[in-house]
Amino acid sequence: MQMDSSKKQSRESVAWDWQTPDPRPNQVDLAIPSDPRLLRIVRLTIMHLTELAGFVEEERKSVALAVDEACSNIIKHAYHGATDRPILIRFQLLDRGLRVLLRDYGRKADLSKIKSRELDDIRPGGLGVHLIRSVMDVVEYDNSLEDGNLLTLEKYLRR
Amino acid sequence: MLDVSTRNIDKKGVVIAIAGDVDLYSSPEVRKVIIDLTNKKTKNILVDLSRVSYMDSSGVATLVEGLQQVGKYGGKLILFGLEASVKEVFELSRLDKVFEIYPDEKTALDHLKK
């Protein structure tokens, strides 16, 4: 699969319209309901796309973890555990990496509260954001859309 | 997709063997088994993760909760057999120093006997 330059693939506002299929080179769109049973599909997709992008296995598993955590956060926080709400995921192969855009239509994230917790605070929960930030090179939340949230994640090849 | 089984090692200890991916969907199953054991105040809980190829933060949180529960009655919760990618989740969370982690069951049991 030939990769487009990242410049060509601008970070367009991904309030994309899923009523109209829009297949493009080096781009995969995945729409799933907010059902935790389906998270494995997301991980398997990531494992394949990161292989195409040239990441080593350790990195591929880490990116799968980060995107899985992002989906889990949407299910838990944007949709409060509802299993029938849409999660739209757009994967874009970049020249030297992978971009993942996650769109939800749930409760808007309070950006002031999205932070990694203190790791010295040993307690269950609250690790997801820390793991995402530890793995990914770009983590950008956008809650300025009319409804819901858009999260942009990017991971670049080191070599 | 996830298999969780238990076996007694002696009057004080139980091994929980987990096989499969531990994620937001499956971690409640693990939690149920651990909480059941901590409610019984099981002294030593050894968690076999050798057949877990994936664990997310909900799985880690479940084990942290178990660790806190056993701490209340002076018990132990020990992990062994972590694959590199699972161990990395603990390292990224800096929980690799909080849990007792051993390479295999024999080493974990040897430690308990000390």
PDB file of C-alpha atoms in Angstrom:
ATOM      1  CA  MET A   1       0.000   0.000   0.000  1.00  0.00           C
ATOM      2  CA  GLN A   2       1.476   3.309  -1.086  1.00  0.00           C
ATOM      3  CA  MET A   3       1.287   6.008   1.479  1.00  0.00           C
ATOM      4  CA  ASP A   4       0.153   9.553   0.955  1.00  0.00           C
ATOM      5  CA  SER A   5       2.159  12.335   2.433  1.00  0.00           C
ATOM      6  CA  SER A   6       0.893  13.533   5.755  1.00  0.00           C
ATOM      7  CA  LYS A   7       0.609  17.014   4.265  1.00  0.00           C
ATOM      8  CA  LYS A   8      -1.918  15.794   1.749  1.00  0.00           C
ATOM      9  CA  GLN A   9      -3.855  14.166   4.524  1.00  0.00           C
ATOM     10  CA  SER A  10      -4.677  17.210   6.513  1.00  0.00           C
ATOM     11  CA  ARG A  11      -6.329  16.828   9.854  1.00  0.00           C
ATOM     12  CA  GLU A  12      -9.662  17.780   8.435  1.00  0.00           C
ATOM     13  CA  SER A  13     -12.477  18.247  10.821  1.00  0.00           C
ATOM     14  CA  VAL A  14     -13.747  14.760  11.076  1.00  0.00           C
ATOM     15  CA  ALA A  15     -17.369  15.537  11.550  1.00  0.00           C
ATOM     16  CA  TRP A  16     -17.557  13.248   8.569  1.00  0.00           C
ATOM     17  CA  ASP A  17     -20.782  12.199   7.100  1.00  0.00           C
ATOM     18  CA  TRP A  18     -21.166   8.460   7.275  1.00  0.00           C
ATOM     19  CA  GLN A  19     -24.264   8.572   5.157  1.00  0.00           C
ATOM     20  CA  THR A  20     -21.944   8.803   2.165  1.00  0.00           C
ATOM     21  CA  PRO A  21     -19.168   6.236   1.858  1.00  0.00           C
ATOM     22  CA  ASP A  22     -15.916   7.978   1.074  1.00  0.00           C
ATOM     23  CA  PRO A  23     -13.177   5.430   0.439  1.00  0.00           C
ATOM     24  CA  ARG A  24      -9.761   6.980  -0.086  1.00  0.00           C
ATOM     25  CA  PRO A  25      -6.271   5.578  -0.541  1.00  0.00           C
ATOM     26  CA  ASN A  26      -4.479   4.791   2.706  1.00  0.00           C
ATOM     27  CA  GLN A  27      -7.576   5.388   4.756  1.00  0.00           C
ATOM     28  CA  VAL A  28      -9.835   2.975   6.578  1.00  0.00           C
ATOM     29  CA  ASP A  29     -13.064   3.917   8.285  1.00  0.00           C
ATOM     30  CA  LEU A  30     -14.574   1.780  10.988  1.00  0.00           C
ATOM     31  CA  ALA A  31     -17.959   2.375  12.565  1.00  0.00           C
ATOM     32  CA  ILE A  32     -18.868   0.359  15.632  1.00  0.00           C
ATOM     33  CA  PRO A  33     -21.478   0.637  18.339  1.00  0.00           C
ATOM     34  CA  SER A  34     -20.150   1.492  21.783  1.00  0.00           C
ATOM     35  CA  ASP A  35     -20.145  -2.154  22.790  1.00  0.00           C
ATOM     36  CA  PRO A  36     -17.053  -3.354  24.715  1.00  0.00           C
ATOM     37  CA  ARG A  37     -17.389  -6.771  23.063  1.00  0.00           C
ATOM     38  CA  LEU A  38     -16.290  -5.156  19.805  1.00  0.00           C
ATOM     39  CA  LEU A  39     -13.101  -3.530  21.062  1.00  0.00           C
ATOM     40  CA  ARG A  40     -11.121  -6.521  19.883  1.00  0.00           C
ATOM     41  CA  ILE A  41     -12.092  -5.656  16.302  1.00  0.00           C
ATOM     42  CA  VAL A  42     -10.486  -2.249  16.778  1.00  0.00           C
ATOM     43  CA  ARG A  43      -7.324  -3.835  18.169  1.00  0.00           C
ATOM     44  CA  LEU A  44      -7.084  -6.323  15.334  1.00  0.00           C
ATOM     45  CA  THR A  45      -7.530  -3.527  12.781  1.00  0.00           C
ATOM     46  CA  ILE A  46      -4.789  -1.516  14.467  1.00  0.00           C
ATOM     47  CA  MET A  47      -2.450  -4.506  14.529  1.00  0.00           C
ATOM     48  CA  HIS A  48      -2.840  -4.904  10.778  1.00  0.00           C
ATOM     49  CA  LEU A  49      -2.565  -1.224   9.863  1.00  0.00           C
ATOM     50  CA  THR A  50       0.462  -0.626  12.076  1.00  0.00           C
ATOM     51  CA  GLU A  51       2.138  -3.563  10.362  1.00  0.00           C
ATOM     52  CA  LEU A  52       1.436  -1.929   6.998  1.00  0.00           C
ATOM     53  CA  ALA A  53       2.835   1.323   8.381  1.00  0.00           C
ATOM     54  CA  GLY A  54       6.074  -0.424   9.333  1.00  0.00           C
ATOM     55  CA  PHE A  55       5.913  -0.498  13.108  1.00  0.00           C
ATOM     56  CA  VAL A  56       7.588  -3.312  15.032  1.00  0.00           C
ATOM     57  CA  GLU A  57       5.403  -5.686  17.029  1.00  0.00           C
ATOM     58  CA  GLU A  58       6.035  -4.012  20.379  1.00  0.00           C
ATOM     59  CA  GLU A  59       4.953  -0.641  18.963  1.00  0.00           C
ATOM     60  CA  ARG A  60       1.958  -2.197  17.245  1.00  0.00           C
ATOM     61  CA  LYS A  61       0.688  -3.625  20.521  1.00  0.00           C
ATOM     62  CA  SER A  62       1.243  -0.295  22.275  1.00  0.00           C
ATOM     63  CA  VAL A  63      -0.730   1.616  19.640  1.00  0.00           C
ATOM     64  CA  ALA A  64      -3.514  -0.995  19.878  1.00  0.00           C
ATOM     65  CA  LEU A  65      -3.560  -0.422  23.633  1.00  0.00           C
ATOM     66  CA  ALA A  66      -3.750   3.363  23.255  1.00  0.00           C
ATOM     67  CA  VAL A  67      -6.627   3.265  20.762  1.00  0.00           C
ATOM     68  CA  ASP A  68      -8.431   0.630  22.819  1.00  0.00           C
ATOM     69  CA  GLU A  69      -8.125   2.898  25.868  1.00  0.00           C
ATOM     70  CA  ALA A  70      -9.494   5.820  23.865  1.00  0.00           C
ATOM     71  CA  CYS A  71     -12.513   3.740  22.784  1.00  0.00           C
ATOM     72  CA  SER A  72     -13.036   2.546  26.364  1.00  0.00           C
ATOM     73  CA  ASN A  73     -13.043   6.154  27.548  1.00  0.00           C
ATOM     74  CA  ILE A  74     -15.689   7.043  24.957  1.00  0.00           C
ATOM     75  CA  ILE A  75     -17.846   4.140  26.134  1.00  0.00           C
ATOM     76  CA  LYS A  76     -17.403   4.980  29.814  1.00  0.00           C
ATOM     77  CA  HIS A  77     -17.386   8.771  29.814  1.00  0.00           C
ATOM     78  CA  ALA A  78     -19.058  10.030  26.619  1.00  0.00           C
ATOM     79  CA  TYR A  79     -21.759   7.344  26.512  1.00  0.00           C
ATOM     80  CA  HIS A  80     -21.910   6.354  30.212  1.00  0.00           C
ATOM     81  CA  GLY A  81     -21.763   2.678  29.342  1.00  0.00           C
ATOM     82  CA  ALA A  82     -24.490   2.671  26.689  1.00  0.00           C
ATOM     83  CA  THR A  83     -23.677  -0.045  24.153  1.00  0.00           C
ATOM     84  CA  ASP A  84     -25.661   1.235  21.174  1.00  0.00           C
ATOM     85  CA  ARG A  85     -24.091   4.614  20.438  1.00  0.00           C
ATOM     86  CA  PRO A  86     -21.783   5.239  17.471  1.00  0.00           C
ATOM     87  CA  ILE A  87     -18.005   5.286  17.608  1.00  0.00           C
ATOM     88  CA  LEU A  88     -16.473   6.290  14.299  1.00  0.00           C
ATOM     89  CA  ILE A  89     -12.803   5.571  13.778  1.00  0.00           C
ATOM     90  CA  ARG A  90     -10.784   6.786  10.822  1.00  0.00           C
ATOM     91  CA  PHE A  91      -7.310   5.344  10.316  1.00  0.00           C
ATOM     92  CA  GLN A  92      -4.891   7.132   8.010  1.00  0.00           C
ATOM     93  CA  LEU A  93      -1.560   5.732   6.952  1.00  0.00           C
ATOM     94  CA  LEU A  94       0.961   8.560   6.899  1.00  0.00           C
ATOM     95  CA  ASP A  95       4.356   8.739   5.244  1.00  0.00           C
ATOM     96  CA  ARG A  96       5.983   7.758   8.504  1.00  0.00           C
ATOM     97  CA  GLY A  97       3.277   6.684  10.837  1.00  0.00           C
ATOM     98  CA  LEU A  98      -0.396   6.296  11.560  1.00  0.00           C
ATOM     99  CA  ARG A  99      -3.139   8.742  12.449  1.00  0.00           C
ATOM    100  CA  VAL A 100      -6.295   7.624  14.219  1.00  0.00           C
ATOM    101  CA  LEU A 101      -9.334   9.886  14.510  1.00  0.00           C
ATOM    102  CA  LEU A 102     -12.044   8.903  16.968  1.00  0.00           C
ATOM    103  CA  ARG A 103     -15.432  10.567  16.770  1.00  0.00           C
ATOM    104  CA  ASP A 104     -18.245  10.209  19.255  1.00  0.00           C
ATOM    105  CA  TYR A 105     -21.575  11.942  19.731  1.00  0.00           C
ATOM    106  CA  GLY A 106     -21.787  11.677  23.500  1.00  0.00           C
ATOM    107  CA  ARG A 107     -21.234  14.010  26.393  1.00  0.00           C
ATOM    108  CA  LYS A 108     -18.645  16.640  25.638  1.00  0.00           C
ATOM    109  CA  ALA A 109     -15.338  16.046  27.329  1.00  0.00           C
ATOM    110  CA  ASP A 110     -14.293  18.567  29.950  1.00  0.00           C
ATOM    111  CA  LEU A 111     -10.788  19.207  28.689  1.00  0.00           C
ATOM    112  CA  SER A 112      -9.713  20.622  32.043  1.00  0.00           C
ATOM    113  CA  LYS A 113     -10.412  17.227  33.607  1.00  0.00           C
ATOM    114  CA  ILE A 114      -8.696  15.089  31.004  1.00  0.00           C
ATOM    115  CA  LYS A 115      -5.317  14.475  32.513  1.00  0.00           C
ATOM    116  CA  SER A 116      -3.035  11.689  33.529  1.00  0.00           C
ATOM    117  CA  ARG A 117      -3.427  10.964  37.174  1.00  0.00           C
ATOM    118  CA  GLU A 118      -0.578  10.994  39.621  1.00  0.00           C
ATOM    119  CA  LEU A 119       0.998   7.572  39.355  1.00  0.00           C
ATOM    120  CA  ASP A 120       1.954   7.615  43.003  1.00  0.00           C
ATOM    121  CA  ASP A 121      -1.759   7.558  43.729  1.00  0.00           C
ATOM    122  CA  ILE A 122      -2.254   3.799  43.727  1.00  0.00           C
ATOM    123  CA  ARG A 123      -5.906   3.165  43.064  1.00  0.00           C
ATOM    124  CA  PRO A 124      -8.040   1.369  40.508  1.00  0.00           C
ATOM    125  CA  GLY A 125      -8.922   3.403  37.447  1.00  0.00           C
ATOM    126  CA  GLY A 126      -7.746   6.605  35.834  1.00  0.00           C
ATOM    127  CA  LEU A 127      -4.835   5.073  33.969  1.00  0.00           C
ATOM    128  CA  GLY A 128      -6.272   5.183  30.453  1.00  0.00           C
ATOM    129  CA  VAL A 129      -5.297   8.759  29.592  1.00  0.00           C
ATOM    130  CA  HIS A 130      -1.817   8.201  31.000  1.00  0.00           C
ATOM    131  CA  LEU A 131      -1.345   5.117  28.812  1.00  0.00           C
ATOM    132  CA  ILE A 132      -2.593   6.960  25.712  1.00  0.00           C
ATOM    133  CA  ARG A 133      -0.213   9.856  26.302  1.00  0.00           C
ATOM    134  CA  SER A 134       2.672   7.508  27.078  1.00  0.00           C
ATOM    135  CA  VAL A 135       2.306   5.678  23.772  1.00  0.00           C
ATOM    136  CA  MET A 136       1.167   8.227  21.196  1.00  0.00           C
ATOM    137  CA  ASP A 137       3.154  11.167  19.807  1.00  0.00           C
ATOM    138  CA  VAL A 138       0.085  13.345  19.249  1.00  0.00           C
ATOM    139  CA  VAL A 139      -3.002  13.369  21.465  1.00  0.00           C
ATOM    140  CA  GLU A 140      -5.455  16.161  20.661  1.00  0.00           C
ATOM    141  CA  TYR A 141      -8.974  16.505  22.000  1.00  0.00           C
ATOM    142  CA  ASP A 142     -11.491  18.652  20.176  1.00  0.00           C
ATOM    143  CA  ASN A 143     -14.786  19.322  21.891  1.00  0.00           C
ATOM    144  CA  SER A 144     -15.648  22.350  19.780  1.00  0.00           C
ATOM    145  CA  LEU A 145     -17.833  20.369  17.406  1.00  0.00           C
ATOM    146  CA  GLU A 146     -21.548  20.917  17.420  1.00  0.00           C
ATOM    147  CA  ASP A 147     -22.043  17.637  19.207  1.00  0.00           C
ATOM    148  CA  GLY A 148     -19.720  15.074  20.719  1.00  0.00           C
ATOM    149  CA  ASN A 149     -15.953  14.891  20.577  1.00  0.00           C
ATOM    150  CA  LEU A 150     -13.088  14.252  18.207  1.00  0.00           C
ATOM    151  CA  LEU A 151      -9.830  12.769  19.383  1.00  0.00           C
ATOM    152  CA  THR A 152      -6.793  12.764  17.123  1.00  0.00           C
ATOM    153  CA  LEU A 153      -3.989  10.329  17.830  1.00  0.00           C
ATOM    154  CA  GLU A 154      -0.750  10.030  15.863  1.00  0.00           C
ATOM    155  CA  LYS A 155       2.185   7.691  16.155  1.00  0.00           C
ATOM    156  CA  TYR A 156       5.354   8.137  14.121  1.00  0.00           C
ATOM    157  CA  LEU A 157       7.980   5.679  13.019  1.00  0.00           C
ATOM    158  CA  ARG A 158      11.231   6.118  14.884  1.00  0.00           C
ATOM    159  CA  ARG A 159      13.452   4.671  12.192  1.00  0.00           C
TER     160      ARG A 159
ATOM    161  CA  MET B   1     -12.875 -15.254  24.590  1.00  0.00           C
ATOM    162  CA  LEU B   2     -11.755 -15.133  28.212  1.00  0.00           C
ATOM    163  CA  ASP B   3     -11.308 -18.129  30.448  1.00  0.00           C
ATOM    164  CA  VAL B   4     -10.835 -17.689  34.180  1.00  0.00           C
ATOM    165  CA  SER B   5     -10.291 -20.719  36.383  1.00  0.00           C
ATOM    166  CA  THR B   6      -9.093 -21.271  39.926  1.00  0.00           C
ATOM    167  CA  ARG B   7      -7.270 -24.082  41.679  1.00  0.00           C
ATOM    168  CA  ASN B   8      -6.195 -24.469  45.263  1.00  0.00           C
ATOM    169  CA  ILE B   9      -2.488 -24.796  45.954  1.00  0.00           C
ATOM    170  CA  ASP B  10      -2.915 -25.366  49.680  1.00  0.00           C
ATOM    171  CA  LYS B  11      -5.277 -24.326  52.463  1.00  0.00           C
ATOM    172  CA  LYS B  12      -4.104 -20.754  52.204  1.00  0.00           C
ATOM    173  CA  GLY B  13      -3.624 -20.197  48.520  1.00  0.00           C
ATOM    174  CA  VAL B  14      -5.389 -20.149  45.189  1.00  0.00           C
ATOM    175  CA  VAL B  15      -4.075 -19.738  41.666  1.00  0.00           C
ATOM    176  CA  ILE B  16      -6.294 -17.781  39.280  1.00  0.00           C
ATOM    177  CA  ALA B  17      -5.433 -18.783  35.729  1.00  0.00           C
ATOM    178  CA  ILE B  18      -6.566 -16.281  33.097  1.00  0.00           C
ATOM    179  CA  ALA B  19      -6.492 -16.998  29.370  1.00  0.00           C
ATOM    180  CA  GLY B  20      -7.418 -14.494  26.680  1.00  0.00           C
ATOM    181  CA  ASP B  21      -7.650 -10.729  26.348  1.00  0.00           C
ATOM    182  CA  VAL B  22      -8.472  -8.751  29.478  1.00  0.00           C
ATOM    183  CA  ASP B  23     -10.257  -5.583  28.403  1.00  0.00           C
ATOM    184  CA  LEU B  24     -13.265  -3.443  29.255  1.00  0.00           C
ATOM    185  CA  TYR B  25     -15.574  -6.274  28.245  1.00  0.00           C
ATOM    186  CA  SER B  26     -13.875  -9.155  30.015  1.00  0.00           C
ATOM    187  CA  SER B  27     -12.286  -7.558  33.101  1.00  0.00           C
ATOM    188  CA  PRO B  28     -15.541  -7.744  35.143  1.00  0.00           C
ATOM    189  CA  GLU B  29     -15.249 -11.529  34.892  1.00  0.00           C
ATOM    190  CA  VAL B  30     -11.774 -11.399  36.415  1.00  0.00           C
ATOM    191  CA  ARG B  31     -12.969  -8.958  39.058  1.00  0.00           C
ATOM    192  CA  LYS B  32     -15.790 -11.280  40.089  1.00  0.00           C
ATOM    193  CA  VAL B  33     -13.364 -14.137  40.743  1.00  0.00           C
ATOM    194  CA  ILE B  34     -10.891 -11.963  42.647  1.00  0.00           C
ATOM    195  CA  ILE B  35     -13.551 -10.298  44.784  1.00  0.00           C
ATOM    196  CA  ASP B  36     -15.056 -13.696  45.569  1.00  0.00           C
ATOM    197  CA  LEU B  37     -11.662 -14.828  46.893  1.00  0.00           C
ATOM    198  CA  THR B  38     -10.974 -11.633  48.820  1.00  0.00           C
ATOM    199  CA  ASN B  39     -14.440 -11.811  50.401  1.00  0.00           C
ATOM    200  CA  LYS B  40     -13.367 -15.212  51.707  1.00  0.00           C
ATOM    201  CA  LYS B  41     -10.135 -13.599  52.884  1.00  0.00           C
ATOM    202  CA  THR B  42      -8.014 -16.001  50.868  1.00  0.00           C
ATOM    203  CA  LYS B  43      -4.508 -15.526  52.219  1.00  0.00           C
ATOM    204  CA  ASN B  44      -2.490 -15.958  49.034  1.00  0.00           C
ATOM    205  CA  ILE B  45      -3.856 -15.215  45.570  1.00  0.00           C
ATOM    206  CA  LEU B  46      -1.531 -15.996  42.691  1.00  0.00           C
ATOM    207  CA  VAL B  47      -2.611 -14.696  39.305  1.00  0.00           C
ATOM    208  CA  ASP B  48      -1.317 -16.667  36.320  1.00  0.00           C
ATOM    209  CA  LEU B  49      -1.108 -14.265  33.365  1.00  0.00           C
ATOM    210  CA  SER B  50       0.981 -16.519  31.131  1.00  0.00           C
ATOM    211  CA  ARG B  51      -1.914 -16.983  28.710  1.00  0.00           C
ATOM    212  CA  VAL B  52      -2.955 -13.320  28.669  1.00  0.00           C
ATOM    213  CA  SER B  53      -1.753 -11.669  25.487  1.00  0.00           C
ATOM    214  CA  TYR B  54      -3.514  -8.377  26.064  1.00  0.00           C
ATOM    215  CA  MET B  55      -4.472  -6.357  29.123  1.00  0.00           C
ATOM    216  CA  ASP B  56      -5.817  -2.822  29.235  1.00  0.00           C
ATOM    217  CA  SER B  57      -6.164  -0.372  32.110  1.00  0.00           C
ATOM    218  CA  SER B  58      -9.455  -1.927  33.233  1.00  0.00           C
ATOM    219  CA  GLY B  59      -7.619  -5.216  33.764  1.00  0.00           C
ATOM    220  CA  VAL B  60      -4.845  -3.456  35.638  1.00  0.00           C
ATOM    221  CA  ALA B  61      -7.441  -1.607  37.737  1.00  0.00           C
ATOM    222  CA  THR B  62      -9.081  -4.908  38.610  1.00  0.00           C
ATOM    223  CA  LEU B  63      -5.780  -6.283  39.896  1.00  0.00           C
ATOM    224  CA  VAL B  64      -5.073  -3.049  41.831  1.00  0.00           C
ATOM    225  CA  GLU B  65      -8.459  -3.402  43.502  1.00  0.00           C
ATOM    226  CA  GLY B  66      -7.637  -6.992  44.408  1.00  0.00           C
ATOM    227  CA  LEU B  67      -4.273  -5.936  45.811  1.00  0.00           C
ATOM    228  CA  GLN B  68      -5.941  -3.325  47.975  1.00  0.00           C
ATOM    229  CA  GLN B  69      -8.516  -5.817  49.219  1.00  0.00           C
ATOM    230  CA  VAL B  70      -5.956  -8.446  50.258  1.00  0.00           C
ATOM    231  CA  GLY B  71      -3.952  -5.705  51.942  1.00  0.00           C
ATOM    232  CA  LYS B  72      -6.863  -5.056  54.280  1.00  0.00           C
ATOM    233  CA  TYR B  73      -6.582  -8.507  55.833  1.00  0.00           C
ATOM    234  CA  GLY B  74      -2.860  -9.069  55.456  1.00  0.00           C
ATOM    235  CA  GLY B  75      -3.070 -11.309  52.422  1.00  0.00           C
ATOM    236  CA  LYS B  76      -0.996 -11.336  49.253  1.00  0.00           C
ATOM    237  CA  LEU B  77      -1.833 -10.983  45.587  1.00  0.00           C
ATOM    238  CA  ILE B  78       1.023 -12.032  43.367  1.00  0.00           C
ATOM    239  CA  LEU B  79       1.338 -11.999  39.579  1.00  0.00           C
ATOM    240  CA  PHE B  80       3.372 -14.330  37.427  1.00  0.00           C
ATOM    241  CA  GLY B  81       3.979 -15.247  33.795  1.00  0.00           C
ATOM    242  CA  LEU B  82       3.488 -11.801  32.276  1.00  0.00           C
ATOM    243  CA  GLU B  83       4.127 -11.484  28.542  1.00  0.00           C
ATOM    244  CA  ALA B  84       6.321  -8.541  27.568  1.00  0.00           C
ATOM    245  CA  SER B  85       3.413  -6.456  26.255  1.00  0.00           C
ATOM    246  CA  VAL B  86       1.373  -7.055  29.420  1.00  0.00           C
ATOM    247  CA  LYS B  87       4.357  -6.262  31.604  1.00  0.00           C
ATOM    248  CA  GLU B  88       4.810  -3.023  29.680  1.00  0.00           C
ATOM    249  CA  VAL B  89       1.330  -1.868  30.743  1.00  0.00           C
ATOM    250  CA  PHE B  90       2.384  -2.298  34.383  1.00  0.00           C
ATOM    251  CA  GLU B  91       5.664  -0.519  33.705  1.00  0.00           C
ATOM    252  CA  LEU B  92       3.974   2.405  31.947  1.00  0.00           C
ATOM    253  CA  SER B  93       1.630   2.659  34.928  1.00  0.00           C
ATOM    254  CA  ARG B  94       4.597   2.342  37.319  1.00  0.00           C
ATOM    255  CA  LEU B  95       2.752  -0.503  38.978  1.00  0.00           C
ATOM    256  CA  ASP B  96       5.519  -3.004  38.306  1.00  0.00           C
ATOM    257  CA  LYS B  97       7.038  -1.877  41.608  1.00  0.00           C
ATOM    258  CA  VAL B  98       3.726  -2.055  43.452  1.00  0.00           C
ATOM    259  CA  PHE B  99       2.902  -5.656  42.579  1.00  0.00           C
ATOM    260  CA  GLU B 100       5.028  -8.659  43.323  1.00  0.00           C
ATOM    261  CA  ILE B 101       5.710 -10.054  39.843  1.00  0.00           C
ATOM    262  CA  TYR B 102       7.495 -13.344  39.161  1.00  0.00           C
ATOM    263  CA  PRO B 103       8.418 -15.065  35.926  1.00  0.00           C
ATOM    264  CA  ASP B 104       6.604 -18.324  36.656  1.00  0.00           C
ATOM    265  CA  GLU B 105       4.506 -20.202  39.199  1.00  0.00           C
ATOM    266  CA  LYS B 106       7.422 -22.070  40.750  1.00  0.00           C
ATOM    267  CA  THR B 107       9.281 -18.860  41.512  1.00  0.00           C
ATOM    268  CA  ALA B 108       6.124 -17.289  42.920  1.00  0.00           C
ATOM    269  CA  LEU B 109       5.489 -20.306  45.163  1.00  0.00           C
ATOM    270  CA  ASP B 110       9.118 -20.395  46.293  1.00  0.00           C
ATOM    271  CA  HIS B 111       8.776 -16.777  47.326  1.00  0.00           C
ATOM    272  CA  LEU B 112       5.656 -17.524  49.352  1.00  0.00           C
ATOM    273  CA  LYS B 113       7.486 -20.262  51.265  1.00  0.00           C
ATOM    274  CA  LYS B 114      10.214 -17.868  52.364  1.00  0.00           C
TER     275      LYS B 114
END
